[in-house]
Short mmCIF file of C-alpha atoms in Angstrom, two decimals:
data_model
loop_
_atom_site.label_atom_id
_atom_site.label_comp_id
_atom_site.label_asym_id
_atom_site.label_seq_id
_atom_site.Cartn_x
_atom_site.Cartn_y
_atom_site.Cartn_z
CA MET A 1 -90.62 -27.60 -36.16
CA PRO A 2 -87.18 -27.07 -37.77
CA PRO A 3 -85.36 -23.80 -37.04
CA ARG A 4 -86.82 -20.94 -39.05
CA GLN A 5 -84.64 -19.58 -41.82
CA ARG A 6 -84.46 -15.86 -42.46
CA LEU A 7 -85.69 -15.30 -46.02
CA THR A 8 -86.87 -12.34 -48.04
CA PRO A 9 -90.65 -12.20 -48.54
CA ALA A 10 -90.24 -13.36 -52.14
CA ASP A 11 -87.99 -16.25 -51.16
CA ARG A 12 -90.32 -17.22 -48.32
CA ARG A 13 -93.29 -17.26 -50.69
CA ALA A 14 -91.34 -19.41 -53.13
CA GLN A 15 -90.43 -21.80 -50.31
CA LEU A 16 -94.05 -22.09 -49.21
CA LEU A 17 -95.13 -22.75 -52.78
CA THR A 18 -92.55 -25.52 -53.05
CA VAL A 19 -93.80 -27.16 -49.86
CA GLY A 20 -97.41 -26.69 -50.90
CA ALA A 21 -96.80 -28.16 -54.35
CA ARG A 22 -95.16 -31.22 -52.82
CA LEU A 23 -98.00 -31.81 -50.37
CA PHE A 24 -100.80 -31.24 -52.90
CA ALA A 25 -99.06 -33.67 -55.26
CA ALA A 26 -98.64 -36.32 -52.57
CA HIS A 27 -102.06 -36.14 -50.89
CA PRO A 28 -105.70 -35.55 -51.80
CA TYR A 29 -106.78 -31.93 -51.41
CA ALA A 30 -108.90 -32.62 -48.32
CA ASP A 31 -105.95 -34.25 -46.52
CA VAL A 32 -103.58 -31.28 -46.89
CA LEU A 33 -103.69 -29.07 -43.80
CA MET A 34 -102.25 -25.58 -43.53
CA GLU A 35 -100.73 -26.60 -40.20
CA GLN A 36 -98.79 -29.32 -42.02
CA VAL A 37 -97.57 -26.83 -44.63
CA ALA A 38 -96.34 -24.48 -41.91
CA GLU A 39 -94.62 -27.29 -40.01
CA GLU A 40 -92.80 -28.63 -43.08
CA ALA A 41 -91.76 -25.12 -44.10
CA GLY A 42 -90.49 -24.39 -40.59
CA VAL A 43 -92.69 -21.32 -40.14
CA SER A 44 -95.50 -20.31 -37.85
CA ARG A 45 -99.08 -20.60 -39.02
CA ALA A 46 -99.39 -16.84 -38.67
CA LEU A 47 -96.55 -16.31 -41.14
CA LEU A 48 -98.03 -18.84 -43.56
CA TYR A 49 -101.40 -17.10 -43.43
CA ARG A 50 -99.76 -13.73 -44.10
CA HIS A 51 -98.62 -15.11 -47.45
CA PHE A 52 -101.64 -17.30 -48.19
CA PRO A 53 -104.84 -16.52 -46.27
CA SER A 54 -106.41 -19.92 -46.97
CA LYS A 55 -105.70 -23.40 -48.31
CA HIS A 56 -107.60 -22.43 -51.45
CA ALA A 57 -105.32 -19.41 -51.96
CA LEU A 58 -102.24 -21.60 -51.54
CA PHE A 59 -103.54 -24.22 -53.95
CA ALA A 60 -104.46 -21.58 -56.54
CA ALA A 61 -100.94 -20.14 -56.35
CA VAL A 62 -99.43 -23.62 -56.66
CA TYR A 63 -101.63 -24.39 -59.65
CA GLN A 64 -100.82 -21.07 -61.32
CA GLN A 65 -97.13 -21.78 -60.87
CA GLY A 66 -97.62 -25.21 -62.40
CA ALA A 67 -99.46 -23.74 -65.40
CA ASP A 68 -96.68 -21.18 -65.91
CA GLN A 69 -94.06 -23.92 -65.80
CA LEU A 70 -96.00 -26.05 -68.26
CA LEU A 71 -96.24 -23.18 -70.73
CA ALA A 72 -92.53 -22.45 -70.38
CA GLN A 73 -91.68 -26.11 -71.07
CA THR A 74 -94.20 -26.44 -73.90
CA ARG A 75 -93.27 -23.28 -75.81
CA PRO A 76 -93.10 -24.56 -79.39
CA ASP A 77 -90.01 -24.63 -81.57
CA PRO A 78 -90.97 -23.26 -85.02
CA THR A 79 -88.42 -25.56 -86.63
CA ASP A 80 -90.33 -28.61 -85.39
CA SER A 81 -93.16 -30.17 -87.39
CA LEU A 82 -96.72 -29.97 -86.08
CA VAL A 83 -96.59 -33.60 -84.93
CA GLU A 84 -93.28 -33.01 -83.13
CA GLN A 85 -94.82 -30.02 -81.35
CA LEU A 86 -97.90 -32.03 -80.39
CA ILE A 87 -95.80 -34.92 -79.07
CA GLN A 88 -93.57 -32.59 -77.06
CA GLY A 89 -96.53 -30.69 -75.61
CA MET A 90 -98.44 -33.85 -74.71
CA ASP A 91 -95.38 -35.43 -73.09
CA VAL A 92 -94.70 -32.34 -70.98
CA HIS A 93 -98.28 -32.25 -69.77
CA LEU A 94 -98.48 -35.98 -69.11
CA ASP A 95 -95.24 -35.80 -67.11
CA TYR A 96 -96.85 -33.11 -64.95
CA PHE A 97 -100.19 -34.93 -64.64
CA VAL A 98 -98.55 -38.15 -63.49
CA ALA A 99 -96.19 -36.41 -61.04
CA ASN A 100 -98.99 -34.21 -59.66
CA ARG A 101 -101.93 -36.57 -59.93
CA ASN A 102 -103.63 -35.45 -56.71
CA ALA A 103 -103.29 -31.76 -57.56
CA VAL A 104 -104.68 -32.28 -61.06
CA LEU A 105 -107.62 -34.28 -59.73
CA ALA A 106 -108.25 -31.61 -57.09
CA ALA A 107 -108.37 -28.86 -59.71
CA ASN A 108 -110.63 -30.83 -62.05
CA ARG A 109 -112.82 -32.68 -59.56
CA VAL A 110 -112.79 -31.22 -56.04
CA LEU A 111 -112.57 -27.62 -57.24
CA ALA A 112 -114.41 -28.06 -60.53
CA GLY A 113 -116.26 -24.83 -61.26
CA ASP A 114 -114.13 -22.75 -58.92
CA PRO A 115 -113.70 -19.44 -60.79
CA VAL A 116 -110.07 -18.89 -59.79
CA ILE A 117 -108.93 -22.37 -60.81
CA GLN A 118 -111.03 -22.28 -63.99
CA THR A 119 -109.43 -18.98 -65.00
CA ILE A 120 -105.96 -20.48 -64.62
CA MET A 121 -106.96 -23.45 -66.79
CA THR A 122 -108.67 -21.29 -69.41
CA ASN A 123 -105.71 -18.94 -69.73
CA GLU A 124 -103.31 -21.85 -70.24
CA LEU A 125 -105.53 -23.53 -72.82
CA ASP A 126 -105.99 -20.23 -74.69
CA THR A 127 -102.23 -19.78 -74.88
CA LEU A 128 -101.74 -23.33 -76.16
CA ARG A 129 -104.45 -22.76 -78.77
CA GLU A 130 -102.76 -19.60 -80.03
CA TRP A 131 -99.44 -21.42 -80.33
CA LEU A 132 -101.02 -24.22 -82.33
CA LEU A 133 -102.72 -21.74 -84.64
CA THR A 134 -99.34 -20.27 -85.54
CA ALA A 135 -98.07 -23.75 -86.48
CA LEU A 136 -100.89 -24.47 -88.96
CA PRO A 137 -101.29 -23.45 -92.62
CA LEU A 138 -104.32 -21.16 -92.38
CA ALA A 139 -105.46 -19.78 -95.74
CA ASP A 140 -107.79 -17.05 -94.47
CA GLU A 141 -109.62 -15.66 -91.46
CA ARG A 142 -112.60 -17.98 -91.94
CA THR A 143 -110.31 -21.00 -91.81
CA ARG A 144 -108.60 -19.57 -88.75
CA GLU A 145 -111.93 -19.23 -86.93
CA ALA A 146 -112.95 -22.78 -87.81
CA VAL A 147 -109.59 -24.22 -86.75
CA SER A 148 -109.60 -22.16 -83.56
CA GLY A 149 -112.95 -23.65 -82.60
CA VAL A 150 -111.69 -27.17 -83.24
CA LEU A 151 -108.57 -26.56 -81.16
CA LYS A 152 -110.56 -25.07 -78.29
CA SER A 153 -112.82 -28.14 -78.16
CA TRP A 154 -109.88 -30.51 -78.58
CA LEU A 155 -107.95 -29.02 -75.67
CA VAL A 156 -110.97 -29.51 -73.40
CA PHE A 157 -111.31 -33.07 -74.73
CA VAL A 158 -107.66 -33.76 -73.86
CA GLN A 159 -108.14 -32.30 -70.40
CA VAL A 160 -111.18 -34.46 -69.66
CA LEU A 161 -109.60 -37.60 -71.15
CA CYS A 162 -106.38 -37.16 -69.17
CA VAL A 163 -108.25 -36.62 -65.91
CA ASP A 164 -110.29 -39.77 -66.55
CA TRP A 165 -107.06 -41.64 -67.35
CA LEU A 166 -105.54 -40.54 -64.05
CA THR A 167 -108.58 -41.98 -62.29
CA HIS A 168 -108.89 -45.19 -64.33
CA GLU A 169 -105.78 -46.05 -66.35
CA THR A 170 -107.54 -47.91 -69.15
CA CYS A 171 -104.70 -47.64 -71.69
CA THR A 172 -100.97 -47.02 -71.78
CA ARG A 173 -99.58 -43.52 -71.60
CA THR A 174 -98.35 -43.76 -75.21
CA GLN A 175 -101.77 -44.90 -76.38
CA LEU A 176 -103.37 -41.97 -74.56
CA ARG A 177 -100.95 -39.48 -76.10
CA ASP A 178 -101.35 -40.89 -79.61
CA ALA A 179 -105.15 -41.00 -79.31
CA CYS A 180 -105.15 -37.31 -78.43
CA ILE A 181 -102.84 -36.43 -81.32
CA GLY A 182 -104.84 -38.54 -83.75
CA ALA A 183 -108.07 -36.85 -82.62
CA VAL A 184 -106.89 -33.33 -83.38
CA LEU A 185 -105.30 -34.26 -86.71
CA GLY A 186 -108.47 -36.04 -87.80
CA ALA A 187 -110.55 -33.01 -86.86
CA LEU A 188 -108.25 -30.53 -88.62
CA ARG A 189 -107.72 -32.31 -91.94
CA PRO A 190 -111.15 -31.49 -93.43
CA LEU A 191 -110.58 -27.79 -92.71
CA LEU A 192 -107.13 -27.35 -94.28
CA ALA A 193 -106.07 -27.26 -97.90
CA THR A 194 -102.97 -29.32 -97.16
CA ASP A 195 -102.52 -32.20 -94.74
CA PRO A 196 -100.77 -30.79 -91.64
CA ALA A 197 -99.26 -34.19 -90.79
CA PRO A 198 -98.96 -36.47 -93.84
CA ASP A 199 -96.77 -38.93 -91.93
CA TRP A 200 -99.33 -39.49 -89.16
CA PRO A 201 -100.25 -42.06 -88.03
CA PRO A 202 -96.91 -43.89 -88.06
CA GLN A 203 -97.10 -47.00 -90.16
CA GLY A 204 -96.25 -50.55 -89.21
CA PRO A 205 -96.64 -52.66 -86.06
CA GLY A 206 -95.02 -51.11 -83.05
CA ALA A 207 -94.34 -47.85 -84.87
CA ASP A 208 -93.50 -45.12 -82.42
CA ALA A 209 -94.24 -41.44 -82.99
#
């Protein structure tokens, strides 16, 4: 074990989260041991357990941190078009999913149905849905409710599709992203008075969004 560094409680917690995030990204959930986290952080197991009483608690904190970072990086720019916002948001999330494949699969497969993890996911998806609602031309409250329902279902669709893609990469990353964007635009167009993305899909062979 490396020499222990003296850190404030907040800094120690941040260090443990960094180590935990790295291990959960690199290994399946079942293969990550709290003893390994403590050893790599250079702390005793007792100190680790004072901050995180279980592996589940550590993973939940790591996943919450990841969700917070995703929202910070995805926060939309109102000067961007809807398609630009969708591309940026999808790219940010796909970057995270690829870099943290094991953690994403753990949250969606190993811990599927876990109330703590599900709450983290639901809160992030709800925030993303609210942001998208502000980017759309909504004529009235009835339209808003209809669009909100479509977006809620679409975000779950994207989540499921991306998890499946991480397990079986049946298409390219760009094809996955564009399929997701095309799905939501196709679902929204019948509900809106004006086309939210008249230039989508890009035209011509090899066109890139």
